[in-house]
mmCIF file of N, CA and C in Angstrom:
data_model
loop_
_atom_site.group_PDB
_atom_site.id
_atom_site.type_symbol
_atom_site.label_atom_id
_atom_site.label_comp_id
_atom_site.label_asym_id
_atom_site.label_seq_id
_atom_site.Cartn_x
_atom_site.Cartn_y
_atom_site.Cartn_z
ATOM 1 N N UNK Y 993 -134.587 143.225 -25.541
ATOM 2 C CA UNK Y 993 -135.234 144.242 -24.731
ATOM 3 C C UNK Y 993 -135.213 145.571 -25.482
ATOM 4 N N UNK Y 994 -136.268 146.059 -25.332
ATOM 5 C CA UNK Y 994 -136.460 147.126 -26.280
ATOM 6 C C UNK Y 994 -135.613 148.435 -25.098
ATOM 7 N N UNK Y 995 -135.924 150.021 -25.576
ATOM 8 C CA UNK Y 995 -135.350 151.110 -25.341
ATOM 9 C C UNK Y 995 -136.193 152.225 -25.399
ATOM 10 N N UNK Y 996 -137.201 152.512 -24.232
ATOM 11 C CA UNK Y 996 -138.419 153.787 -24.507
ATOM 12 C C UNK Y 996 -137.472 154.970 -24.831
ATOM 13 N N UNK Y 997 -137.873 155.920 -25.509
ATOM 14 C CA UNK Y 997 -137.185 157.052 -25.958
ATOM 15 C C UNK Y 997 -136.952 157.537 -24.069
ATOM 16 N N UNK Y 998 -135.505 158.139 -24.095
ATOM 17 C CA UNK Y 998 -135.470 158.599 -23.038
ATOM 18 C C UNK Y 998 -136.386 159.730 -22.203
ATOM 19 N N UNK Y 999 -136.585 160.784 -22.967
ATOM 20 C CA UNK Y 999 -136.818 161.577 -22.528
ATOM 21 C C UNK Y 999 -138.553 162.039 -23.338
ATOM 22 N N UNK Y 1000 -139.533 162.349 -22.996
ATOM 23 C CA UNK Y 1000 -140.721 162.503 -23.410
ATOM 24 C C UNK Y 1000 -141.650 163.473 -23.193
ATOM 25 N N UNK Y 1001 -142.096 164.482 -23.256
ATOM 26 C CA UNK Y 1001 -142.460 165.730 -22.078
ATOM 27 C C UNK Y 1001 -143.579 165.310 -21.724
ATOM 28 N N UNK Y 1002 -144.349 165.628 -21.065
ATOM 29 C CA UNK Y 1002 -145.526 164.732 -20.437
ATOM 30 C C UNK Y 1002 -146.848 165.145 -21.270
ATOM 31 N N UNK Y 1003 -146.622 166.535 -21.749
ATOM 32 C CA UNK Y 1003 -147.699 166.619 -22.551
ATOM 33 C C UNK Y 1003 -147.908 165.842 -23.814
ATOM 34 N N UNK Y 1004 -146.905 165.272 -24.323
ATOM 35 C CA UNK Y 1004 -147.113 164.567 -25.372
ATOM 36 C C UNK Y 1004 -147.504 163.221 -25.029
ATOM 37 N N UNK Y 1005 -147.245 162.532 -24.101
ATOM 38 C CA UNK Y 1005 -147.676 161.686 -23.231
ATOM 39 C C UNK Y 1005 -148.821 161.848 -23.436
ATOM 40 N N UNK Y 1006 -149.699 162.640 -22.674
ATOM 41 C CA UNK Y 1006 -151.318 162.636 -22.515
ATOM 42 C C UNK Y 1006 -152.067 162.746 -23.460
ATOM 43 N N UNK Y 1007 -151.140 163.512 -24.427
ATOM 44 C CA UNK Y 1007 -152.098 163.429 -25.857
ATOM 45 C C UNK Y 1007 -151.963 162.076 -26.244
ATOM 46 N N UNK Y 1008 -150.960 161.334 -26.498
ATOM 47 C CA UNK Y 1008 -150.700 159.900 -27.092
ATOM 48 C C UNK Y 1008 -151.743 159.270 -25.970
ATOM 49 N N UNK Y 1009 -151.853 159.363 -24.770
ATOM 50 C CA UNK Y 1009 -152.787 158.314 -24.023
ATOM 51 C C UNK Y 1009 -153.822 158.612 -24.608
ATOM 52 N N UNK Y 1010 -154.387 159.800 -24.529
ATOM 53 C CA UNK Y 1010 -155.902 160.272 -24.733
ATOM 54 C C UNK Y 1010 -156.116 158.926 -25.995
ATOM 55 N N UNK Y 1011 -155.390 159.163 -26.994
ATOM 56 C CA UNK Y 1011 -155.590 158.140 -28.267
ATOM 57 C C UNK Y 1011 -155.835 156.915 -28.063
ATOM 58 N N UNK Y 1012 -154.571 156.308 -26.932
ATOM 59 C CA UNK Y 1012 -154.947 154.884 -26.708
ATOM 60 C C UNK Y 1012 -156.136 154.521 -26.413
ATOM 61 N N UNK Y 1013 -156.561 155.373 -24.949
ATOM 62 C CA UNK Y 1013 -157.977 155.207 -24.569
ATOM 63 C C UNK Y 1013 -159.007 155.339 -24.859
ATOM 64 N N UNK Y 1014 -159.074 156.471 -26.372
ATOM 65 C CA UNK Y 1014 -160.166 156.185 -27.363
ATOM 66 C C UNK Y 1014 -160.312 154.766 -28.073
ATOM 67 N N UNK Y 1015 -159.063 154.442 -27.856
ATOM 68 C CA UNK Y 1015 -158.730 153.049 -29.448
ATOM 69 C C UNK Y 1015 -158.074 153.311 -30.856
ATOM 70 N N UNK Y 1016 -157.473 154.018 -30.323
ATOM 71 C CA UNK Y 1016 -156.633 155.155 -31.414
ATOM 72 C C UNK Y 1016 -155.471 154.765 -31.300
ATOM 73 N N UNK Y 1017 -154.938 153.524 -31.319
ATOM 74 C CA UNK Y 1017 -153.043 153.244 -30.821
ATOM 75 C C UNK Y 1017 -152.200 153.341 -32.195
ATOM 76 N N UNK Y 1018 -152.840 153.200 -33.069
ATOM 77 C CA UNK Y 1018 -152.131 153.347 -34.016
ATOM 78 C C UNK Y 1018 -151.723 154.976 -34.158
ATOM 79 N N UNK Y 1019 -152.347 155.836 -33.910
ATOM 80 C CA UNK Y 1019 -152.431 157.170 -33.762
ATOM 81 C C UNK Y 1019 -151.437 157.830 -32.786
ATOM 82 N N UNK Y 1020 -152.180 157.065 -31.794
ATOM 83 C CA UNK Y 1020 -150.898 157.485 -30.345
ATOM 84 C C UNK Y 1020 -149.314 157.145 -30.920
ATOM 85 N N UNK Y 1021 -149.286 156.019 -31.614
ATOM 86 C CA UNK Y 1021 -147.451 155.989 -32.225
ATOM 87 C C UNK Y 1021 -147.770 156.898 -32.918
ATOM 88 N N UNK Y 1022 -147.784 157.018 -33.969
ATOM 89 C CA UNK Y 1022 -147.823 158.177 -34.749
ATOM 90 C C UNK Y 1022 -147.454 159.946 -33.986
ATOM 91 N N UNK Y 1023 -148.412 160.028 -33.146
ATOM 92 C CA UNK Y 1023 -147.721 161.507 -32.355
ATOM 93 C C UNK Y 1023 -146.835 160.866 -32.035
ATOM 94 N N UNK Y 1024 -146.698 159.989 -31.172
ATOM 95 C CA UNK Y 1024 -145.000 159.308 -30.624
ATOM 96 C C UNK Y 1024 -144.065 159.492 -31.471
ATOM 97 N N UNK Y 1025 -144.089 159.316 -32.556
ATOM 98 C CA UNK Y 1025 -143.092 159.428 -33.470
ATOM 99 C C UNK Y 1025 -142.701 160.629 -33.682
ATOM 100 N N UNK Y 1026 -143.879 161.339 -34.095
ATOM 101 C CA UNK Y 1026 -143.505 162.741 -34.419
ATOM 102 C C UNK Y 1026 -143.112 163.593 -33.524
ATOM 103 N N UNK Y 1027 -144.301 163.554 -32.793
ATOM 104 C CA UNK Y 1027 -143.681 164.952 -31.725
ATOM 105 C C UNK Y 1027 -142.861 164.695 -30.722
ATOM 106 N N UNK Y 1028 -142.572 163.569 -30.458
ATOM 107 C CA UNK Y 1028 -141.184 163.246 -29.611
ATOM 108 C C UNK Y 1028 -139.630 162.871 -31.015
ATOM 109 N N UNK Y 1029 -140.214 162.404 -32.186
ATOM 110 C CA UNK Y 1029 -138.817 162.535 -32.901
ATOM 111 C C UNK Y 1029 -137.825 161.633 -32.305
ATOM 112 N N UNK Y 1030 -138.809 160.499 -32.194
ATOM 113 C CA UNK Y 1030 -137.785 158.667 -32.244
ATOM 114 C C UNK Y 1030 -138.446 158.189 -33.078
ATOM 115 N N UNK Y 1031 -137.821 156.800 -33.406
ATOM 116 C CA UNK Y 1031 -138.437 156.081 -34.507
ATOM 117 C C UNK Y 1031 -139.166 155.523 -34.362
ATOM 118 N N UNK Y 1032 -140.050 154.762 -35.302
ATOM 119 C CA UNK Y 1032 -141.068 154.041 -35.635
ATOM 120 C C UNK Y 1032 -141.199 152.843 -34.245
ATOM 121 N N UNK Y 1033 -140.015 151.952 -33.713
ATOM 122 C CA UNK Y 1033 -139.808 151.122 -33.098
ATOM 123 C C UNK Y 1033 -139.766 151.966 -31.534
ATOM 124 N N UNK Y 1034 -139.067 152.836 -31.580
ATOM 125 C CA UNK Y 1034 -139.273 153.321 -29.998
ATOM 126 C C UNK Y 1034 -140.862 154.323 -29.656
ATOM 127 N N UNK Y 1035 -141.520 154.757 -30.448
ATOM 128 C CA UNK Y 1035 -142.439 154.987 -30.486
ATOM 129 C C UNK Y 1035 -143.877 154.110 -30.301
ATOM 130 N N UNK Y 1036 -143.829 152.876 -31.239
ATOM 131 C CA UNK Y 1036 -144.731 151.754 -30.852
ATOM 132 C C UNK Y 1036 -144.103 150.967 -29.041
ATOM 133 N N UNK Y 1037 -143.045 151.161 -28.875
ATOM 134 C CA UNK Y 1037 -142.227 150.420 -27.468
ATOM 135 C C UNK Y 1037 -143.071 152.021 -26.798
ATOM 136 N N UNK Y 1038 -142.943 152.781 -26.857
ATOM 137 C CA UNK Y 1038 -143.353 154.149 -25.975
ATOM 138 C C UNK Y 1038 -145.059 153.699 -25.717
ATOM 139 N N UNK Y 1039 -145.827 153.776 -26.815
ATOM 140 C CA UNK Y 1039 -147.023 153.692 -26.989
ATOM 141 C C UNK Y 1039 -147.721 152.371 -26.194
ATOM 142 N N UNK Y 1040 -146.757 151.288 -26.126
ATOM 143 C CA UNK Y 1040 -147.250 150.009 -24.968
ATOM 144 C C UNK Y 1040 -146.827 150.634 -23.604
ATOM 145 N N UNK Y 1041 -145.899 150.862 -23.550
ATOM 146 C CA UNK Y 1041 -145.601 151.541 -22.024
ATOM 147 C C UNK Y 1041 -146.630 152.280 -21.052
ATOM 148 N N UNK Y 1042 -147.371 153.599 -22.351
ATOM 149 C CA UNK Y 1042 -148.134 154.092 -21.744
ATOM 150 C C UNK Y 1042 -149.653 153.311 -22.028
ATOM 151 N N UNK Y 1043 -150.009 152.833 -22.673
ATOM 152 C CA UNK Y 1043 -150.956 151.107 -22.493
ATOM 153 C C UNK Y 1043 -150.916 150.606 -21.206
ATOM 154 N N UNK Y 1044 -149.908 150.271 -20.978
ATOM 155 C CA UNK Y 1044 -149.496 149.650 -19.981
ATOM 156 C C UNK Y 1044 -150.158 150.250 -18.336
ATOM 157 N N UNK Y 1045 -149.986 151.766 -18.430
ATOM 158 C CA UNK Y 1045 -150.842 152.314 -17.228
ATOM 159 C C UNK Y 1045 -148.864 153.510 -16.474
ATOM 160 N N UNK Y 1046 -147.874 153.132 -17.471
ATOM 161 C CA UNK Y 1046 -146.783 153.821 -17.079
ATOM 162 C C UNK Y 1046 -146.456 154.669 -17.789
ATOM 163 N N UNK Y 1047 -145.663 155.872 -17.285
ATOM 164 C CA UNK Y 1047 -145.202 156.692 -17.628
ATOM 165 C C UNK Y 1047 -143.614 156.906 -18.625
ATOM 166 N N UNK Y 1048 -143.616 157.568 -19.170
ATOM 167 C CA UNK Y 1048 -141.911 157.900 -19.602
ATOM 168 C C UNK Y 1048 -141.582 159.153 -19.415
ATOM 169 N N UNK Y 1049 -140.078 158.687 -18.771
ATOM 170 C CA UNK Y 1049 -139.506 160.001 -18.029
ATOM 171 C C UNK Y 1049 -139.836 161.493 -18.977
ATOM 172 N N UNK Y 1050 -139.835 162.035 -18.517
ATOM 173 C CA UNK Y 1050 -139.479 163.721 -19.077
ATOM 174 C C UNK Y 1050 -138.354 164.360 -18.888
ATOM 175 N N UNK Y 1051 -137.845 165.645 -19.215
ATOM 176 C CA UNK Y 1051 -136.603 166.009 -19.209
ATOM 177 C C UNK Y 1051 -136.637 166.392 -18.112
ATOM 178 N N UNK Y 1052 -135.035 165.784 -17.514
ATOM 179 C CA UNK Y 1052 -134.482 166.216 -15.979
ATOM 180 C C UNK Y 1052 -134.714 168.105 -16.203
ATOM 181 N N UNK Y 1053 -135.183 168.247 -14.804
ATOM 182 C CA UNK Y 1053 -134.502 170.185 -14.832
ATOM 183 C C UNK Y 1053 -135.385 170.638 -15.694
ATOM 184 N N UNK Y 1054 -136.636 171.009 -16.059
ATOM 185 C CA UNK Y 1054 -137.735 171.417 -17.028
ATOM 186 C C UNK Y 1054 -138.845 172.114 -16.394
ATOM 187 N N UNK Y 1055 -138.746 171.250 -15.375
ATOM 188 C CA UNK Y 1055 -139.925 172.227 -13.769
ATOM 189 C C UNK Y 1055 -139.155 172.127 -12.799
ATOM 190 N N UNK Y 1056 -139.486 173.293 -12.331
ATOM 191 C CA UNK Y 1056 -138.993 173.908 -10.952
ATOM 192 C C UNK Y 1056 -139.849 172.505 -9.572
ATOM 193 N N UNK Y 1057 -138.961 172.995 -8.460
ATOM 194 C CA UNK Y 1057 -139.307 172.241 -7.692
ATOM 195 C C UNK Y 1057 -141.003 172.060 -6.986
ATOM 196 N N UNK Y 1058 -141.440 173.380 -7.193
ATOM 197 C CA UNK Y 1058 -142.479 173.508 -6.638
ATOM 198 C C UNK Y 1058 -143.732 173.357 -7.613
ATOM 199 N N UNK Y 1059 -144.012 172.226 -8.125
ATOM 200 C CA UNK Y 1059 -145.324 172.219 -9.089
ATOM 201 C C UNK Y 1059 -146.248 172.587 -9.289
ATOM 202 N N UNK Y 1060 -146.789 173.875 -8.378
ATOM 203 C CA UNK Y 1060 -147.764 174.718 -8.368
ATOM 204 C C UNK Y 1060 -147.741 175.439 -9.526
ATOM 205 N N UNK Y 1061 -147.105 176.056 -9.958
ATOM 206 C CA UNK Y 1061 -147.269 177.053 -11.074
ATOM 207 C C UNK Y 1061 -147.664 175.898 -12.236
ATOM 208 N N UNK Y 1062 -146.669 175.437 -12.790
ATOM 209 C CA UNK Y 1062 -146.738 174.324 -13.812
ATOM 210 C C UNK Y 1062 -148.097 173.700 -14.221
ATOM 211 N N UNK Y 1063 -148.679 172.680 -12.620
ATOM 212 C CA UNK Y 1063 -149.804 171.995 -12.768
ATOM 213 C C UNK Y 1063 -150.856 172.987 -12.790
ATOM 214 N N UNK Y 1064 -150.972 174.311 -12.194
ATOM 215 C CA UNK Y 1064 -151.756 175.487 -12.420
ATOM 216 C C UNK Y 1064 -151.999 176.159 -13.960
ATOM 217 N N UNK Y 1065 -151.152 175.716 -14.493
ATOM 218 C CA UNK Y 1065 -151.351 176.249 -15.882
ATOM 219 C C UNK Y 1065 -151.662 175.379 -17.114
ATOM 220 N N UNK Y 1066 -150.996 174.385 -16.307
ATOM 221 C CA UNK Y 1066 -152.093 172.940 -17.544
ATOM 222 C C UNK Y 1066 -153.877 173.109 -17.535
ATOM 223 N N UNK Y 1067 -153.759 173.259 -16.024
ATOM 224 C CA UNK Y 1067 -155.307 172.959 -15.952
ATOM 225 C C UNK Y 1067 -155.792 174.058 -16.532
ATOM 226 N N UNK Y 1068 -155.477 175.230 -16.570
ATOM 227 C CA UNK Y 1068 -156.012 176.560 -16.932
ATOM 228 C C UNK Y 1068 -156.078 176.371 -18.517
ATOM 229 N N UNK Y 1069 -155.140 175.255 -19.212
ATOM 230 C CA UNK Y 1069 -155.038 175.435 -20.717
ATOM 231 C C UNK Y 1069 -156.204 174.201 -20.921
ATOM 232 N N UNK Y 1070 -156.957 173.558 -19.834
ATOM 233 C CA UNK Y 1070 -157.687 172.620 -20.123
ATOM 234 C C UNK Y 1070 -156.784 171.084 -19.855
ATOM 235 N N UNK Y 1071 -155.201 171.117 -19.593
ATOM 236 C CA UNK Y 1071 -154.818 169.860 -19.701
ATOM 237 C C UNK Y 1071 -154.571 168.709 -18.702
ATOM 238 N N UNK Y 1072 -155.677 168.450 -17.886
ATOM 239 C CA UNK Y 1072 -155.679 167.781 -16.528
ATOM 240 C C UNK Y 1072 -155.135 166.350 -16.651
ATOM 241 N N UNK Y 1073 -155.183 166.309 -17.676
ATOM 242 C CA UNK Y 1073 -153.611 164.563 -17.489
ATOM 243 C C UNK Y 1073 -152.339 164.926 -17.584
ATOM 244 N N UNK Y 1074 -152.021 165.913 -18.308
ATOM 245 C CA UNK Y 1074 -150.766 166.196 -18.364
ATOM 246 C C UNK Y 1074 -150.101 167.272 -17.264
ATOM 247 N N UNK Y 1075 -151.327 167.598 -16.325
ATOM 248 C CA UNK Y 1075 -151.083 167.692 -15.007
ATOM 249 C C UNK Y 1075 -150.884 167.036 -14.252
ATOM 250 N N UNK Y 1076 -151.903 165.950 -13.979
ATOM 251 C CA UNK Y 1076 -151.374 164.475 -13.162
ATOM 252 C C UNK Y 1076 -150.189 163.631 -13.847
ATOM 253 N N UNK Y 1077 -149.623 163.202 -15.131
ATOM 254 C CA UNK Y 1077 -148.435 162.903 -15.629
ATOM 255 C C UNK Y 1077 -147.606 163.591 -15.275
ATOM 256 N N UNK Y 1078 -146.911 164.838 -15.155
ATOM 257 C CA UNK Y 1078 -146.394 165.426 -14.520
ATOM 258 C C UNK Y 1078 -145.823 165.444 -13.127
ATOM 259 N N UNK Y 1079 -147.016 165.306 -12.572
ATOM 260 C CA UNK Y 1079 -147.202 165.202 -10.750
ATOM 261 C C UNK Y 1079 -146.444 163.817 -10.475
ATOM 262 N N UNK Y 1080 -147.052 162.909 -11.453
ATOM 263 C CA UNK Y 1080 -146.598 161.334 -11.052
ATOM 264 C C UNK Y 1080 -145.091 161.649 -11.414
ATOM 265 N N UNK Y 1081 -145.103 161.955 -12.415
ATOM 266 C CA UNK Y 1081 -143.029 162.029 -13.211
ATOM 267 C C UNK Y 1081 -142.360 162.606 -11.792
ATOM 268 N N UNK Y 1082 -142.698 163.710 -11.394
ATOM 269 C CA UNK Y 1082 -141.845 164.571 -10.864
ATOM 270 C C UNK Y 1082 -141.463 164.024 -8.946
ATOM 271 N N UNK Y 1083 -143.136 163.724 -8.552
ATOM 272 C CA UNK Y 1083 -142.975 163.279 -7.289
ATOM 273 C C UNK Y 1083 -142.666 162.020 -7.089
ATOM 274 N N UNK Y 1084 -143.143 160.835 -7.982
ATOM 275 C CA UNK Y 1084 -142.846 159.792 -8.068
ATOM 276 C C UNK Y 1084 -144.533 158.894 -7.331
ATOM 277 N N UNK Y 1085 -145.500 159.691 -7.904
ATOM 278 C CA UNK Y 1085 -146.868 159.008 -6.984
ATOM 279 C C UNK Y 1085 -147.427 158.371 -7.858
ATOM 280 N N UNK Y 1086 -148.079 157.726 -7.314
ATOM 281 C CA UNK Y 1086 -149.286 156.758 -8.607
ATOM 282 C C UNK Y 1086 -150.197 157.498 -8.921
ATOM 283 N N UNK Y 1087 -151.191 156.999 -9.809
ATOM 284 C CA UNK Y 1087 -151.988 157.749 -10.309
ATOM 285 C C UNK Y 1087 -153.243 158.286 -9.568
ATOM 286 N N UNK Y 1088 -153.384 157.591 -8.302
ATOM 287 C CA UNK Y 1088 -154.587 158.372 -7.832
ATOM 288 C C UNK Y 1088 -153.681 158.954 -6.600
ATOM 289 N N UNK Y 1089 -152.854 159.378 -6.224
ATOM 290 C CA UNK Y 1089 -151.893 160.267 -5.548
ATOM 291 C C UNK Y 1089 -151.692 161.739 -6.487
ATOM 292 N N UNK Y 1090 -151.380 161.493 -7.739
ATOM 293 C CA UNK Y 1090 -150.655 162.256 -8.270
ATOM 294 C C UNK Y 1090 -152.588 163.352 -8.555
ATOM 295 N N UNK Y 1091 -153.681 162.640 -8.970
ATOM 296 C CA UNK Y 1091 -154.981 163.298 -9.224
ATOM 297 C C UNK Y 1091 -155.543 163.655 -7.805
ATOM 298 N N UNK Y 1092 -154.943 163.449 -6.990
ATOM 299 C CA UNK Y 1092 -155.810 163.973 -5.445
ATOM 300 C C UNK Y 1092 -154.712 165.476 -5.237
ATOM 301 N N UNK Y 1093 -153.733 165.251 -5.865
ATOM 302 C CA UNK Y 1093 -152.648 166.711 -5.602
ATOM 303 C C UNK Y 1093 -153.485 167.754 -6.569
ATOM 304 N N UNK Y 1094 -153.667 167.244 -8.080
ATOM 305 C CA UNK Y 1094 -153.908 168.266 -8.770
ATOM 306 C C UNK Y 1094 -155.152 168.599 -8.452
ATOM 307 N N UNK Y 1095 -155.888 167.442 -8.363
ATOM 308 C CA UNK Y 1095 -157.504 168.246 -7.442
ATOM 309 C C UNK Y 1095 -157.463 169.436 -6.401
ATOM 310 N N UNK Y 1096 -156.369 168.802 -5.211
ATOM 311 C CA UNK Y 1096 -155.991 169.503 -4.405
ATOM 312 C C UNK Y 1096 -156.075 171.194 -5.220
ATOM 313 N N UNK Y 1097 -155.080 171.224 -6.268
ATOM 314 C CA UNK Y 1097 -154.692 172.291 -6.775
ATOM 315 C C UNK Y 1097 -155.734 173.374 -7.218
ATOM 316 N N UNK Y 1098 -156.607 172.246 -7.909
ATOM 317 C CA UNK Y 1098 -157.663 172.785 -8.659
ATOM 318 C C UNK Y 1098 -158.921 173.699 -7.647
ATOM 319 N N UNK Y 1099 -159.044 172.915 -6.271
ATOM 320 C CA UNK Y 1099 -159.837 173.641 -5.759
ATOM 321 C C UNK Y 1099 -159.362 174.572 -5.041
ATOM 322 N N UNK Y 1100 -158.150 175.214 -5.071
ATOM 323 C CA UNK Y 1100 -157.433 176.115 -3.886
ATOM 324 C C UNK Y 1100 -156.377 175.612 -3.345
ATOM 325 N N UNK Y 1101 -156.525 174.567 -3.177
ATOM 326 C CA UNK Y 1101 -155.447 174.158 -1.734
ATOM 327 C C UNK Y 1101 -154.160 173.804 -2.081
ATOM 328 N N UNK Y 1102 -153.300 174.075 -1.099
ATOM 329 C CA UNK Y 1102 -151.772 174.009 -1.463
ATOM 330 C C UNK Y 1102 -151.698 172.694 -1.472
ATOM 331 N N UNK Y 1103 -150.475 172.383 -2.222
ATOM 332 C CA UNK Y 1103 -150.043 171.290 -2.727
ATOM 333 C C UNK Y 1103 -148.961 171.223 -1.938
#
């Protein structure tokens, strides 16, 4: 049984997905490797995970409880998966839970 790197921030996450879902997996390990700084083996194990349609944790204690500010400022930098990755990490929702919050967000409405 393999060992996903523990800890992953979500933005690096979404960039590594973005890759998969082009067809870019070889690529997506590659940032895995680098910008999270595990090896070759937990990086390709990271890179199926998020294949897979799942997430890897992020660091405990990194966002505040209230995800408004946070998911407010991804989207503002353009980064609307690593807003919904986020949403899913933190609240624990699936993926069309976690994109009906940040929508929520996006058009006004409290979260």
């Amino acid at each position: 049984m393999f060992e996903i790197p523990l800890f992953t921030p979500v933005e690096i996450q979404a960039k590594a997905h973005d890759l998969i879902e082009a067809g870019r997996f070889d690529e997506a390990v590659k940032v895995l490797e680098e910008e999270a700084q595990v090896s070759g083996r937990e990086a390709l194990d990271a890179a199926r995970t998020l294949r897979r349609g799942e997430l890897l944790p992020d660091f405990p204690g990194r966002w505040p409880e209230d995800l408004t500010g946070p998911v407010t400022e991804f989207l503002a930098e353009g980064q609307r998966k690593a807003a919904v990755f986020l949403v899913r990490d933190r609240r624990r929702l699936g993926p069309a839970e976690a994109e009906a919050f940040v929508d929520a967000l996006a058009r006004g409405e409290a979260g």
